[in-house]
N, CA, C and O of each residue as an XYZ file, in Angstrom:
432
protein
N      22.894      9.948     -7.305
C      23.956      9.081     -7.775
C      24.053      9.225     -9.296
O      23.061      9.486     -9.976
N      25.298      9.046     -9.821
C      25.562      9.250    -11.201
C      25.988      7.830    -11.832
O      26.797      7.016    -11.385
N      25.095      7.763    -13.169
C      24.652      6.526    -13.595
C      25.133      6.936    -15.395
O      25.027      7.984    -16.031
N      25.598      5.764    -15.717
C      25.741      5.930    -17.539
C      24.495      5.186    -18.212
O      24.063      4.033    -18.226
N      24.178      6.262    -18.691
C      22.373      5.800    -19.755
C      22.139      6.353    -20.672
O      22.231      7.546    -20.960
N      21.566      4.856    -21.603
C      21.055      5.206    -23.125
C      19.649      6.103    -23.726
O      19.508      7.019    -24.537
N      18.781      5.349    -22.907
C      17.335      6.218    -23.395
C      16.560      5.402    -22.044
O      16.959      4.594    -21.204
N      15.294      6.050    -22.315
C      14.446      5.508    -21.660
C      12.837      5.629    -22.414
O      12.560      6.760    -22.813
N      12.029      4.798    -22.577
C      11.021      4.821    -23.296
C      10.166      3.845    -22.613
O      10.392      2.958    -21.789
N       8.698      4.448    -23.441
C       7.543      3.330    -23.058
C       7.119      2.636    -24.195
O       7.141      3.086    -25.341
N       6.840      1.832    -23.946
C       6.667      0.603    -25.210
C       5.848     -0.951    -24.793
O       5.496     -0.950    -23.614
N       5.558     -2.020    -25.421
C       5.202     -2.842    -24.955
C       6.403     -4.027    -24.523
O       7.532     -3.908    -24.999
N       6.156     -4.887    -23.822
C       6.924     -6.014    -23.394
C       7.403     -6.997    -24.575
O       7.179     -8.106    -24.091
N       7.753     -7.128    -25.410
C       8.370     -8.267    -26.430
C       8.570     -9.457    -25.927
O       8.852    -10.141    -26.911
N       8.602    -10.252    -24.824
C       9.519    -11.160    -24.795
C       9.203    -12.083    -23.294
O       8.724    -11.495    -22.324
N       9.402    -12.992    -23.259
C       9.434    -13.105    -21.329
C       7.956    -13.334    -21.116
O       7.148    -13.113    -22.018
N       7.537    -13.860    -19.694
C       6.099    -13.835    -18.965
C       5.611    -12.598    -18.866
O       4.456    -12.675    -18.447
N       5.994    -11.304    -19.084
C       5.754    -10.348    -19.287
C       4.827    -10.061    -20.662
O       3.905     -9.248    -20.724
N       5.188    -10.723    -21.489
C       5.179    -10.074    -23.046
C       3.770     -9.896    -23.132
O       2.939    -10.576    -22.529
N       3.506     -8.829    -24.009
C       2.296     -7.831    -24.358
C       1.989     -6.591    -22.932
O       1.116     -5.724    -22.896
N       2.959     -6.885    -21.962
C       2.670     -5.730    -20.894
C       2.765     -4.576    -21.168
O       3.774     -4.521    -21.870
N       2.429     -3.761    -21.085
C       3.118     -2.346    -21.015
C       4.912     -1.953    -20.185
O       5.520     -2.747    -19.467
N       5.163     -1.217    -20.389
C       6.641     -1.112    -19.464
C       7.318     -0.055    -19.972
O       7.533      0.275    -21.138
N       7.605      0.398    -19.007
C       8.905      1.391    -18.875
C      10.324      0.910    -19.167
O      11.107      0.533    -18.295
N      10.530      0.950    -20.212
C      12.104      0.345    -20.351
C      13.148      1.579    -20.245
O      13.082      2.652    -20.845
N      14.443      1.002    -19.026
C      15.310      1.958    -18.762
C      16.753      1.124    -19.603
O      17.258      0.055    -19.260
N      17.104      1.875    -20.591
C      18.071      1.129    -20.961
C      19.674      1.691    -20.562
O      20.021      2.823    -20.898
N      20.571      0.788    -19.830
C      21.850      1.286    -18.934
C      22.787      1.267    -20.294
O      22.593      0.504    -21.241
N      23.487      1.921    -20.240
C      25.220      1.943    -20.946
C      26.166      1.260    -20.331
O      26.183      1.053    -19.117
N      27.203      0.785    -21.326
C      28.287      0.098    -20.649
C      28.063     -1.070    -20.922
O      26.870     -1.190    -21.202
N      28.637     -2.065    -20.991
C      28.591     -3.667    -21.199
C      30.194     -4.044    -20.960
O      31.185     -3.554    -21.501
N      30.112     -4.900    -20.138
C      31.458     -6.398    -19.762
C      31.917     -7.150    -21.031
O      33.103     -6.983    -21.314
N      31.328     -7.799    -21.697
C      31.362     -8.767    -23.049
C      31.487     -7.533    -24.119
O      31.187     -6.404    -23.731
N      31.929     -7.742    -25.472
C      32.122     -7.553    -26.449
C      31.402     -8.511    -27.781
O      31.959     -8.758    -28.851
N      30.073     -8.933    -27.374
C      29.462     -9.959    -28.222
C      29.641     -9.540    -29.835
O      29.719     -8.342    -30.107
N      29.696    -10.413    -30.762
C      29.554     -9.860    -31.964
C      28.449     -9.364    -32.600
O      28.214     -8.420    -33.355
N      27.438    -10.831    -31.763
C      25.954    -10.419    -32.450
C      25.333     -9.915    -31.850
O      24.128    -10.006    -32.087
N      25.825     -9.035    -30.649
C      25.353     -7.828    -29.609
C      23.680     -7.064    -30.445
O      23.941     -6.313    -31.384
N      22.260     -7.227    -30.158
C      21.550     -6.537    -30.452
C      21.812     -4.852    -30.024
O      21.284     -3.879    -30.562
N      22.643     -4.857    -29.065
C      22.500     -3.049    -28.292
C      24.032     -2.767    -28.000
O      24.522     -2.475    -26.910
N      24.852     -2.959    -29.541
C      26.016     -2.545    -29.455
C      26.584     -1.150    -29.073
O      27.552     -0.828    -28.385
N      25.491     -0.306    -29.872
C      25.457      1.412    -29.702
C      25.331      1.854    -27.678
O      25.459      2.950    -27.132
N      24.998      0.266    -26.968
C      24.962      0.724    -25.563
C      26.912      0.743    -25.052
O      27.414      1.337    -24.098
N      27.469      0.039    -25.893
C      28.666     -0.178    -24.986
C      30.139      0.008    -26.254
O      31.332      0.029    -25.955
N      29.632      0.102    -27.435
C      30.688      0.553    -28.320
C      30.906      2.099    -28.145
O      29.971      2.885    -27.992
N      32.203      2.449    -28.180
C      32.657      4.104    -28.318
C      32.517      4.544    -29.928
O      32.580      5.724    -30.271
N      32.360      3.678    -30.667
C      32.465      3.954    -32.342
C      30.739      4.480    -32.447
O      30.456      5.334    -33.287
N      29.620      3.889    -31.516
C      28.190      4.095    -31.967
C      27.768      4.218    -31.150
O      26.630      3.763    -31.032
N      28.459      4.990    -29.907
C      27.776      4.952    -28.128
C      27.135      6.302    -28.317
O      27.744      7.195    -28.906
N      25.732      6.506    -27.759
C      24.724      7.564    -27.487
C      24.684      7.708    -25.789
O      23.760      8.270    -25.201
N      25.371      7.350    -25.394
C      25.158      7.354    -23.607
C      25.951      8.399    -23.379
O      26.981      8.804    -23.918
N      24.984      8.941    -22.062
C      25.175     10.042    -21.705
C      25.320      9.751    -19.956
O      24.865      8.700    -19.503
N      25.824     10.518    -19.265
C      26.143     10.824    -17.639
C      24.598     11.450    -17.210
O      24.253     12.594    -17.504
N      23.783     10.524    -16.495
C      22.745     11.044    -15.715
C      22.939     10.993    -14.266
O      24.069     10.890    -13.790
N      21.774     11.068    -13.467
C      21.732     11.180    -12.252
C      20.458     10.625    -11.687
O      19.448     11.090    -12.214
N      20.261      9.707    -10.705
C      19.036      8.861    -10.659
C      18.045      9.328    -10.501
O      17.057      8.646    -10.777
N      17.876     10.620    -10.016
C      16.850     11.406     -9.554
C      16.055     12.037    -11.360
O      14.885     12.154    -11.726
N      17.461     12.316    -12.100
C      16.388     12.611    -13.012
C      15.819     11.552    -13.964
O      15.135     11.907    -14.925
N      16.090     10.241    -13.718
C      15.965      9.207    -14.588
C      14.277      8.986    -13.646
O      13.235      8.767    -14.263
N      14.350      9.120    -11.866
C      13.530      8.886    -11.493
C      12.153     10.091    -11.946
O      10.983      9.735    -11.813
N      12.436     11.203    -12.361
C      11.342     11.933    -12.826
C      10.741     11.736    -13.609
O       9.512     11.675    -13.634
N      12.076     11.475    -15.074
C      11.421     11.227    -16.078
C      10.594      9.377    -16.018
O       9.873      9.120    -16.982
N      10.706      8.587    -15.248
C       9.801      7.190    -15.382
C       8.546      7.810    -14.611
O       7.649      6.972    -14.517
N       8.273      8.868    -14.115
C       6.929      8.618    -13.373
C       6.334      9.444    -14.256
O       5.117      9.485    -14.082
N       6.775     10.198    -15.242
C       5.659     10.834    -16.965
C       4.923      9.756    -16.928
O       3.724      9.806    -16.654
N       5.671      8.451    -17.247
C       5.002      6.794    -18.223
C       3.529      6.530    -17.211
O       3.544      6.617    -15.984
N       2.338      6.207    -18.015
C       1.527      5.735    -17.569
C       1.050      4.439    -16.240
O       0.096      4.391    -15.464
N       1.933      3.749    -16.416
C       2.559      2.443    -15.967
C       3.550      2.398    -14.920
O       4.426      3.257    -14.813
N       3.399      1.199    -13.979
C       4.633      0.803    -13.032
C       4.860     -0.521    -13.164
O       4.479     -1.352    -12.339
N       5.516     -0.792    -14.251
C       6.571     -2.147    -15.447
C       7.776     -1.243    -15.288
O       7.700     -0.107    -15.756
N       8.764     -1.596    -14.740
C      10.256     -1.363    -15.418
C      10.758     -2.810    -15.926
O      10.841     -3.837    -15.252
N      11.102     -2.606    -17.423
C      12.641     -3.598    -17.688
C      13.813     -2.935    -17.905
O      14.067     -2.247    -18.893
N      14.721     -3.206    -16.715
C      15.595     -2.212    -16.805
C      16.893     -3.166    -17.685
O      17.271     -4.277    -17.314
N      17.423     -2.435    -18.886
C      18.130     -3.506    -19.829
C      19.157     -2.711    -19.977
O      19.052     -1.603    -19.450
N      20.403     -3.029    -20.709
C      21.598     -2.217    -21.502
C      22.166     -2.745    -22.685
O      21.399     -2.811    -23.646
N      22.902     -2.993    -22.786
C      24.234     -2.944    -22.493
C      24.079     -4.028    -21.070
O      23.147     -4.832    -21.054
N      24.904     -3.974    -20.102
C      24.822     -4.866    -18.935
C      24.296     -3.867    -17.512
O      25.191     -3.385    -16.817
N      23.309     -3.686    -17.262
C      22.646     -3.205    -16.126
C      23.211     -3.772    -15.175
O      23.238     -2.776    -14.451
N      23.691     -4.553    -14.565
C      23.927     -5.070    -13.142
C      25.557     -4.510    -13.156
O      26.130     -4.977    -12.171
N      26.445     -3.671    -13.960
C      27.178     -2.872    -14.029
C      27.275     -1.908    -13.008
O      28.274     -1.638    -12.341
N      25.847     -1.281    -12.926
C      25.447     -0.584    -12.303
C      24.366     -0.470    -11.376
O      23.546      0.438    -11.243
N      24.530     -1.732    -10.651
C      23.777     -2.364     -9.720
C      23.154     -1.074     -8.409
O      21.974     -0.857     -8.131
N      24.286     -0.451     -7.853
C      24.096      0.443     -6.929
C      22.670      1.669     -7.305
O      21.691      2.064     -6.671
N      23.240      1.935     -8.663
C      22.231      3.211     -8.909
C      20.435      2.390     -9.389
O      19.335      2.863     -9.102
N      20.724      1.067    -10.178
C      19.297      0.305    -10.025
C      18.606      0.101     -8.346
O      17.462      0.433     -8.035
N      19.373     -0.368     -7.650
C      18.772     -0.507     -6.364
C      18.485      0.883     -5.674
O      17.753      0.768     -4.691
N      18.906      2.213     -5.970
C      17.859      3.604     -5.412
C      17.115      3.500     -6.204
O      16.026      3.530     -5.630
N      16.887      3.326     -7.820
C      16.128      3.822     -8.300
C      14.619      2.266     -8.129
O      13.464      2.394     -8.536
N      15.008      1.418     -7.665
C      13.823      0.619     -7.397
C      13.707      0.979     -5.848
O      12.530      0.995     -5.487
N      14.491      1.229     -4.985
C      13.492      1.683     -3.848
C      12.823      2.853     -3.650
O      11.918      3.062     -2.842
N      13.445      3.798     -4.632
C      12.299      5.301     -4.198
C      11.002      4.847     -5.510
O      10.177      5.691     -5.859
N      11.011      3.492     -6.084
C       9.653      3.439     -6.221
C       8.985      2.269     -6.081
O       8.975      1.306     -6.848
N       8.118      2.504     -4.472
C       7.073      1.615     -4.048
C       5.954      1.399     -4.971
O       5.217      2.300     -5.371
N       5.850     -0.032     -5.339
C       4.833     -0.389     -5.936
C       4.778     -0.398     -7.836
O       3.900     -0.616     -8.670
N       6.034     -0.084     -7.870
C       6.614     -0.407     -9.452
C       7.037     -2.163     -9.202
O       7.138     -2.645     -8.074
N       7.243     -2.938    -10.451
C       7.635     -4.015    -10.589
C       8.502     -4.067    -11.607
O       8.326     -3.402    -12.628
N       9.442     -4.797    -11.447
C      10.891     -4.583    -12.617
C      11.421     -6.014    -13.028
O      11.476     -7.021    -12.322
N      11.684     -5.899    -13.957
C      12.324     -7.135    -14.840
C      13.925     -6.610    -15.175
O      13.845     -5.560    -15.812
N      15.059     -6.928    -14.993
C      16.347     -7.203    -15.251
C      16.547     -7.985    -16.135
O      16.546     -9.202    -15.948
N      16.801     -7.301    -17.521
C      17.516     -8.438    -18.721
C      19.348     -7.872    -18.558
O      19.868     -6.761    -18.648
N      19.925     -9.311    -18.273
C      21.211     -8.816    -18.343
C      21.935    -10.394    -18.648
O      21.419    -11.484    -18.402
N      23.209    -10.143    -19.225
C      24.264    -11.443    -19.932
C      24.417    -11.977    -18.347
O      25.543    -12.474    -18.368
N      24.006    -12.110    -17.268
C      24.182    -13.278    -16.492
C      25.743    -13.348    -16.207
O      26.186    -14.497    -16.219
N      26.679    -12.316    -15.948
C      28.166    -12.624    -16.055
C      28.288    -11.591    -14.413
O      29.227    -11.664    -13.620
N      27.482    -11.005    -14.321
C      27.577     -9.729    -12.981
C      27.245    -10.915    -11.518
O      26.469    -11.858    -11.364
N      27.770    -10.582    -11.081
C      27.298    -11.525     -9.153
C      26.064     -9.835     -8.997
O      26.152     -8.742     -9.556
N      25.323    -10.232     -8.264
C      24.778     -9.525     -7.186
C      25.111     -8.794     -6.425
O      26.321     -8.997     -6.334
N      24.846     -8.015     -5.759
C      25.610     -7.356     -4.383
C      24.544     -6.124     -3.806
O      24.842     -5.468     -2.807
């Protein structure tokens, strides 16, 4: 499946019941809102956008390099792209994931 994405890195947890974890952060492109004080404008502005057209399979290669099974999968608005998060959390059993997103997406 073809997915719009910023980077992906390992780093520690900042924030949340999580914080000081280790984690795989997958960060999505694209965002709904136009916030001003947007921290990850460069995810969803065309003036400072770095996102590129992937494919889940290689997003899924490159997270199993990372030491760790922490995903926070963040963007821009991740639940955008709800379909390609839900393969990429079922082809991995026994990872655990955190969703930071503006709360404006339904589920599905």
């Amino acid at each position: 499946m073809n997915l719009l994405f910023n980077e992906i890195f390992y780093s520690i947890q900042g924030e949340g019941p999580n914080l000081g974890k280790p984690a795989i952060f997958l960060r999505f492109g694209a965002c709904n809102l136009r916030c001003t004080w947007c921290d990850s404008k460069f995810t969803w502005d065309p003036k400072v956008s770095d996102n590129f057209q992937t494919t889940t399979d290689e997003i899924l290669r490159k997270i199993k390099i990372y030491p760790c099974k922490h995903l926070v999968i963040t963007g821009g608005e991740p639940m955008l792209q709800q379909k390609a998060i839900a393969e990429i959390l079922k082809a991995l059993p026994g990872y655990t994931a955190e969703i930071e997103t503006n709360g404006s997406m339904e589920c599905r």
